[in-house]
Amino acid sequence: HGSIASVPSPRHGKISAEIQASVALPPITYESTLKRDWTSLPNRYENRPDAKDSSWCQDRRPLEELYKVDGMGEVLLARAIGGGETSTVGEFHGVELLEGLTSNLCVIYKDGTLRTAAAGGNVLRGCARHIVLEAAKRLGLQWDDAKPVLLQDAVDGMWSEVFITTAIRLVVPV
């Protein structure tokens, strides 16, 4: 994780530097099974994530207040897959990362594959996300939105790079 800052850019004056991001995980409710109550957090994937909706600005406020503290630049939304349960604290096999509160998430794996959550069902498509995927295609890079971006993959050291895309900031490293 980096800190929030700006660095000079020869063309535009300043570009965004690395930001810190937190993952919005619900608290563990049952210590014996390490089960998380996924219904306790607001999310977009149950409420038309493929369309911009002004009510999302209000719905996301509790997540900003809870997770966007101490210089955090973004909050990443997650959902449970396969139950979302873990066997020990610090394992996240059943946690898929989807998008940020105001951004799309992209991860480059160590095998060179660019992954992002599949659009049209779980996340907002995003203009900047589309530009990145088109550029990756033109450059001959592999990208895969069929496989989920798993939080456990980060824990296991499978990620090489992480960035978010937004319409205003375009590409921001995390």
JSON list of N, CA and C in Angstrom, two decimals, residues 127-165:
[
{"chain": "A", "resi": 127, "resn": "CYS", "atom": "N", "xyz": [-16.28, 3.50, -17.82]},
{"chain": "A", "resi": 127, "resn": "CYS", "atom": "CA", "xyz": [-15.64, 3.98, -19.05]},
{"chain": "A", "resi": 127, "resn": "CYS", "atom": "C", "xyz": [-14.14, 3.72, -19.02]},
{"chain": "A", "resi": 128, "resn": "ALA", "atom": "N", "xyz": [-13.49, 4.07, -17.92]},
{"chain": "A", "resi": 128, "resn": "ALA", "atom": "CA", "xyz": [-12.04, 3.88, -17.82]},
{"chain": "A", "resi": 128, "resn": "ALA", "atom": "C", "xyz": [-11.68, 2.40, -17.84]},
{"chain": "A", "resi": 129, "resn": "ARG", "atom": "N", "xyz": [-12.50, 1.57, -17.20]},
{"chain": "A", "resi": 129, "resn": "ARG", "atom": "CA", "xyz": [-12.29, 0.11, -17.23]},
{"chain": "A", "resi": 129, "resn": "ARG", "atom": "C", "xyz": [-12.31, -0.38, -18.67]},
{"chain": "A", "resi": 130, "resn": "HIS", "atom": "N", "xyz": [-13.28, 0.10, -19.44]},
{"chain": "A", "resi": 130, "resn": "HIS", "atom": "CA", "xyz": [-13.40, -0.28, -20.84]},
{"chain": "A", "resi": 130, "resn": "HIS", "atom": "C", "xyz": [-12.16, 0.14, -21.63]},
{"chain": "A", "resi": 131, "resn": "ILE", "atom": "N", "xyz": [-11.66, 1.35, -21.39]},
{"chain": "A", "resi": 131, "resn": "ILE", "atom": "CA", "xyz": [-10.47, 1.83, -22.09]},
{"chain": "A", "resi": 131, "resn": "ILE", "atom": "C", "xyz": [-9.26, 0.95, -21.76]},
{"chain": "A", "resi": 132, "resn": "VAL", "atom": "N", "xyz": [-9.11, 0.59, -20.49]},
{"chain": "A", "resi": 132, "resn": "VAL", "atom": "CA", "xyz": [-7.99, -0.27, -20.08]},
{"chain": "A", "resi": 132, "resn": "VAL", "atom": "C", "xyz": [-8.09, -1.64, -20.76]},
{"chain": "A", "resi": 133, "resn": "LEU", "atom": "N", "xyz": [-9.28, -2.22, -20.78]},
{"chain": "A", "resi": 133, "resn": "LEU", "atom": "CA", "xyz": [-9.45, -3.54, -21.41]},
{"chain": "A", "resi": 133, "resn": "LEU", "atom": "C", "xyz": [-9.22, -3.48, -22.92]},
{"chain": "A", "resi": 134, "resn": "GLU", "atom": "N", "xyz": [-9.64, -2.40, -23.56]},
{"chain": "A", "resi": 134, "resn": "GLU", "atom": "CA", "xyz": [-9.38, -2.24, -25.00]},
{"chain": "A", "resi": 134, "resn": "GLU", "atom": "C", "xyz": [-7.89, -2.09, -25.26]},
{"chain": "A", "resi": 135, "resn": "ALA", "atom": "N", "xyz": [-7.19, -1.32, -24.43]},
{"chain": "A", "resi": 135, "resn": "ALA", "atom": "CA", "xyz": [-5.74, -1.15, -24.59]},
{"chain": "A", "resi": 135, "resn": "ALA", "atom": "C", "xyz": [-5.03, -2.48, -24.37]},
{"chain": "A", "resi": 136, "resn": "ALA", "atom": "N", "xyz": [-5.45, -3.24, -23.37]},
{"chain": "A", "resi": 136, "resn": "ALA", "atom": "CA", "xyz": [-4.85, -4.55, -23.11]},
{"chain": "A", "resi": 136, "resn": "ALA", "atom": "C", "xyz": [-5.02, -5.47, -24.31]},
{"chain": "A", "resi": 137, "resn": "LYS", "atom": "N", "xyz": [-6.19, -5.43, -24.90]},
{"chain": "A", "resi": 137, "resn": "LYS", "atom": "CA", "xyz": [-6.46, -6.25, -26.08]},
{"chain": "A", "resi": 137, "resn": "LYS", "atom": "C", "xyz": [-5.56, -5.84, -27.25]},
{"chain": "A", "resi": 138, "resn": "ARG", "atom": "N", "xyz": [-5.45, -4.54, -27.50]},
{"chain": "A", "resi": 138, "resn": "ARG", "atom": "CA", "xyz": [-4.59, -4.05, -28.58]},
{"chain": "A", "resi": 138, "resn": "ARG", "atom": "C", "xyz": [-3.13, -4.39, -28.37]},
{"chain": "A", "resi": 139, "resn": "LEU", "atom": "N", "xyz": [-2.71, -4.44, -27.10]},
{"chain": "A", "resi": 139, "resn": "LEU", "atom": "CA", "xyz": [-1.31, -4.76, -26.78]},
{"chain": "A", "resi": 139, "resn": "LEU", "atom": "C", "xyz": [-1.05, -6.26, -26.73]},
{"chain": "A", "resi": 140, "resn": "GLY", "atom": "N", "xyz": [-2.09, -7.05, -26.92]},
{"chain": "A", "resi": 140, "resn": "GLY", "atom": "CA", "xyz": [-1.94, -8.50, -26.89]},
{"chain": "A", "resi": 140, "resn": "GLY", "atom": "C", "xyz": [-1.85, -9.09, -25.50]},
{"chain": "A", "resi": 141, "resn": "LEU", "atom": "N", "xyz": [-2.26, -8.32, -24.49]},
{"chain": "A", "resi": 141, "resn": "LEU", "atom": "CA", "xyz": [-2.24, -8.83, -23.12]},
{"chain": "A", "resi": 141, "resn": "LEU", "atom": "C", "xyz": [-3.47, -9.69, -22.87]},
{"chain": "A", "resi": 142, "resn": "GLN", "atom": "N", "xyz": [-3.29, -10.70, -22.07]},
{"chain": "A", "resi": 142, "resn": "GLN", "atom": "CA", "xyz": [-4.42, -11.55, -21.70]},
{"chain": "A", "resi": 142, "resn": "GLN", "atom": "C", "xyz": [-5.24, -10.85, -20.63]},
{"chain": "A", "resi": 143, "resn": "TRP", "atom": "N", "xyz": [-6.56, -10.87, -20.77]},
{"chain": "A", "resi": 143, "resn": "TRP", "atom": "CA", "xyz": [-7.40, -10.41, -19.69]},
{"chain": "A", "resi": 143, "resn": "TRP", "atom": "C", "xyz": [-8.54, -11.38, -19.53]},
{"chain": "A", "resi": 144, "resn": "ASP", "atom": "N", "xyz": [-8.98, -11.51, -18.31]},
{"chain": "A", "resi": 144, "resn": "ASP", "atom": "CA", "xyz": [-9.96, -12.53, -17.98]},
{"chain": "A", "resi": 144, "resn": "ASP", "atom": "C", "xyz": [-10.96, -11.96, -16.98]},
{"chain": "A", "resi": 145, "resn": "ASP", "atom": "N", "xyz": [-12.20, -11.81, -17.42]},
{"chain": "A", "resi": 145, "resn": "ASP", "atom": "CA", "xyz": [-13.23, -11.37, -16.48]},
{"chain": "A", "resi": 145, "resn": "ASP", "atom": "C", "xyz": [-14.17, -12.53, -16.14]},
{"chain": "A", "resi": 146, "resn": "ALA", "atom": "N", "xyz": [-13.77, -13.74, -16.53]},
{"chain": "A", "resi": 146, "resn": "ALA", "atom": "CA", "xyz": [-14.57, -14.92, -16.18]},
{"chain": "A", "resi": 146, "resn": "ALA", "atom": "C", "xyz": [-14.16, -15.50, -14.83]},
{"chain": "A", "resi": 147, "resn": "LYS", "atom": "N", "xyz": [-12.86, -15.42, -14.53]},
{"chain": "A", "resi": 147, "resn": "LYS", "atom": "CA", "xyz": [-12.38, -15.91, -13.24]},
{"chain": "A", "resi": 147, "resn": "LYS", "atom": "C", "xyz": [-12.49, -14.79, -12.22]},
{"chain": "A", "resi": 148, "resn": "PRO", "atom": "N", "xyz": [-12.94, -15.09, -11.01]},
{"chain": "A", "resi": 148, "resn": "PRO", "atom": "CA", "xyz": [-13.07, -14.04, -10.00]},
{"chain": "A", "resi": 148, "resn": "PRO", "atom": "C", "xyz": [-11.72, -13.55, -9.50]},
{"chain": "A", "resi": 149, "resn": "VAL", "atom": "N", "xyz": [-11.70, -12.30, -9.06]},
{"chain": "A", "resi": 149, "resn": "VAL", "atom": "CA", "xyz": [-10.53, -11.75, -8.37]},
{"chain": "A", "resi": 149, "resn": "VAL", "atom": "C", "xyz": [-10.71, -12.12, -6.91]},
{"chain": "A", "resi": 150, "resn": "LEU", "atom": "N", "xyz": [-9.92, -13.08, -6.44]},
{"chain": "A", "resi": 150, "resn": "LEU", "atom": "CA", "xyz": [-10.08, -13.58, -5.08]},
{"chain": "A", "resi": 150, "resn": "LEU", "atom": "C", "xyz": [-9.12, -12.89, -4.12]},
{"chain": "A", "resi": 151, "resn": "LEU", "atom": "N", "xyz": [-9.63, -12.52, -2.96]},
{"chain": "A", "resi": 151, "resn": "LEU", "atom": "CA", "xyz": [-8.81, -11.91, -1.93]},
{"chain": "A", "resi": 151, "resn": "LEU", "atom": "C", "xyz": [-7.71, -12.86, -1.49]},
{"chain": "A", "resi": 152, "resn": "GLN", "atom": "N", "xyz": [-8.00, -14.16, -1.45]},
{"chain": "A", "resi": 152, "resn": "GLN", "atom": "CA", "xyz": [-7.00, -15.14, -1.04]},
{"chain": "A", "resi": 152, "resn": "GLN", "atom": "C", "xyz": [-5.81, -15.16, -2.00]},
{"chain": "A", "resi": 153, "resn": "ASP", "atom": "N", "xyz": [-6.03, -14.84, -3.27]},
{"chain": "A", "resi": 153, "resn": "ASP", "atom": "CA", "xyz": [-4.92, -14.79, -4.23]},
{"chain": "A", "resi": 153, "resn": "ASP", "atom": "C", "xyz": [-3.89, -13.74, -3.82]},
{"chain": "A", "resi": 154, "resn": "ALA", "atom": "N", "xyz": [-4.36, -12.62, -3.24]},
{"chain": "A", "resi": 154, "resn": "ALA", "atom": "CA", "xyz": [-3.42, -11.60, -2.75]},
{"chain": "A", "resi": 154, "resn": "ALA", "atom": "C", "xyz": [-2.64, -12.14, -1.57]},
{"chain": "A", "resi": 155, "resn": "VAL", "atom": "N", "xyz": [-3.35, -12.80, -0.65]},
{"chain": "A", "resi": 155, "resn": "VAL", "atom": "CA", "xyz": [-2.69, -13.38, 0.53]},
{"chain": "A", "resi": 155, "resn": "VAL", "atom": "C", "xyz": [-1.64, -14.40, 0.10]},
{"chain": "A", "resi": 156, "resn": "ASP", "atom": "N", "xyz": [-1.94, -15.16, -0.94]},
{"chain": "A", "resi": 156, "resn": "ASP", "atom": "CA", "xyz": [-1.03, -16.20, -1.45]},
{"chain": "A", "resi": 156, "resn": "ASP", "atom": "C", "xyz": [0.08, -15.64, -2.34]},
{"chain": "A", "resi": 157, "resn": "GLY", "atom": "N", "xyz": [0.12, -14.32, -2.55]},
{"chain": "A", "resi": 157, "resn": "GLY", "atom": "CA", "xyz": [1.19, -13.70, -3.34]},
{"chain": "A", "resi": 157, "resn": "GLY", "atom": "C", "xyz": [1.06, -13.89, -4.83]},
{"chain": "A", "resi": 158, "resn": "MET", "atom": "N", "xyz": [-0.15, -14.09, -5.34]},
{"chain": "A", "resi": 158, "resn": "MET", "atom": "CA", "xyz": [-0.36, -14.33, -6.76]},
{"chain": "A", "resi": 158, "resn": "MET", "atom": "C", "xyz": [-0.53, -13.04, -7.58]},
{"chain": "A", "resi": 159, "resn": "TRP", "atom": "N", "xyz": [-0.68, -11.91, -6.90]},
{"chain": "A", "resi": 159, "resn": "TRP", "atom": "CA", "xyz": [-0.85, -10.64, -7.60]},
{"chain": "A", "resi": 159, "resn": "TRP", "atom": "C", "xyz": [0.48, -9.97, -7.86]},
{"chain": "A", "resi": 160, "resn": "SER", "atom": "N", "xyz": [0.58, -9.34, -9.04]},
{"chain": "A", "resi": 160, "resn": "SER", "atom": "CA", "xyz": [1.76, -8.57, -9.38]},
{"chain": "A", "resi": 160, "resn": "SER", "atom": "C", "xyz": [1.49, -7.07, -9.22]},
{"chain": "A", "resi": 161, "resn": "GLU", "atom": "N", "xyz": [0.36, -6.62, -9.72]},
{"chain": "A", "resi": 161, "resn": "GLU", "atom": "CA", "xyz": [-0.02, -5.20, -9.68]},
{"chain": "A", "resi": 161, "resn": "GLU", "atom": "C", "xyz": [-1.51, -5.09, -9.40]},
{"chain": "A", "resi": 162, "resn": "VAL", "atom": "N", "xyz": [-1.90, -3.99, -8.75]},
{"chain": "A", "resi": 162, "resn": "VAL", "atom": "CA", "xyz": [-3.30, -3.71, -8.48]},
{"chain": "A", "resi": 162, "resn": "VAL", "atom": "C", "xyz": [-3.55, -2.24, -8.79]},
{"chain": "A", "resi": 163, "resn": "PHE", "atom": "N", "xyz": [-4.64, -1.96, -9.51]},
{"chain": "A", "resi": 163, "resn": "PHE", "atom": "CA", "xyz": [-5.01, -0.56, -9.75]},
{"chain": "A", "resi": 163, "resn": "PHE", "atom": "C", "xyz": [-6.51, -0.45, -9.86]},
{"chain": "A", "resi": 164, "resn": "ILE", "atom": "N", "xyz": [-6.98, 0.78, -9.68]},
{"chain": "A", "resi": 164, "resn": "ILE", "atom": "CA", "xyz": [-8.40, 1.05, -9.87]},
{"chain": "A", "resi": 164, "resn": "ILE", "atom": "C", "xyz": [-8.52, 1.99, -11.07]},
{"chain": "A", "resi": 165, "resn": "THR", "atom": "N", "xyz": [-9.70, 1.98, -11.68]},
{"chain": "A", "resi": 165, "resn": "THR", "atom": "CA", "xyz": [-9.98, 2.89, -12.77]},
{"chain": "A", "resi": 165, "resn": "THR", "atom": "C", "xyz": [-11.21, 3.71, -12.40]}
]
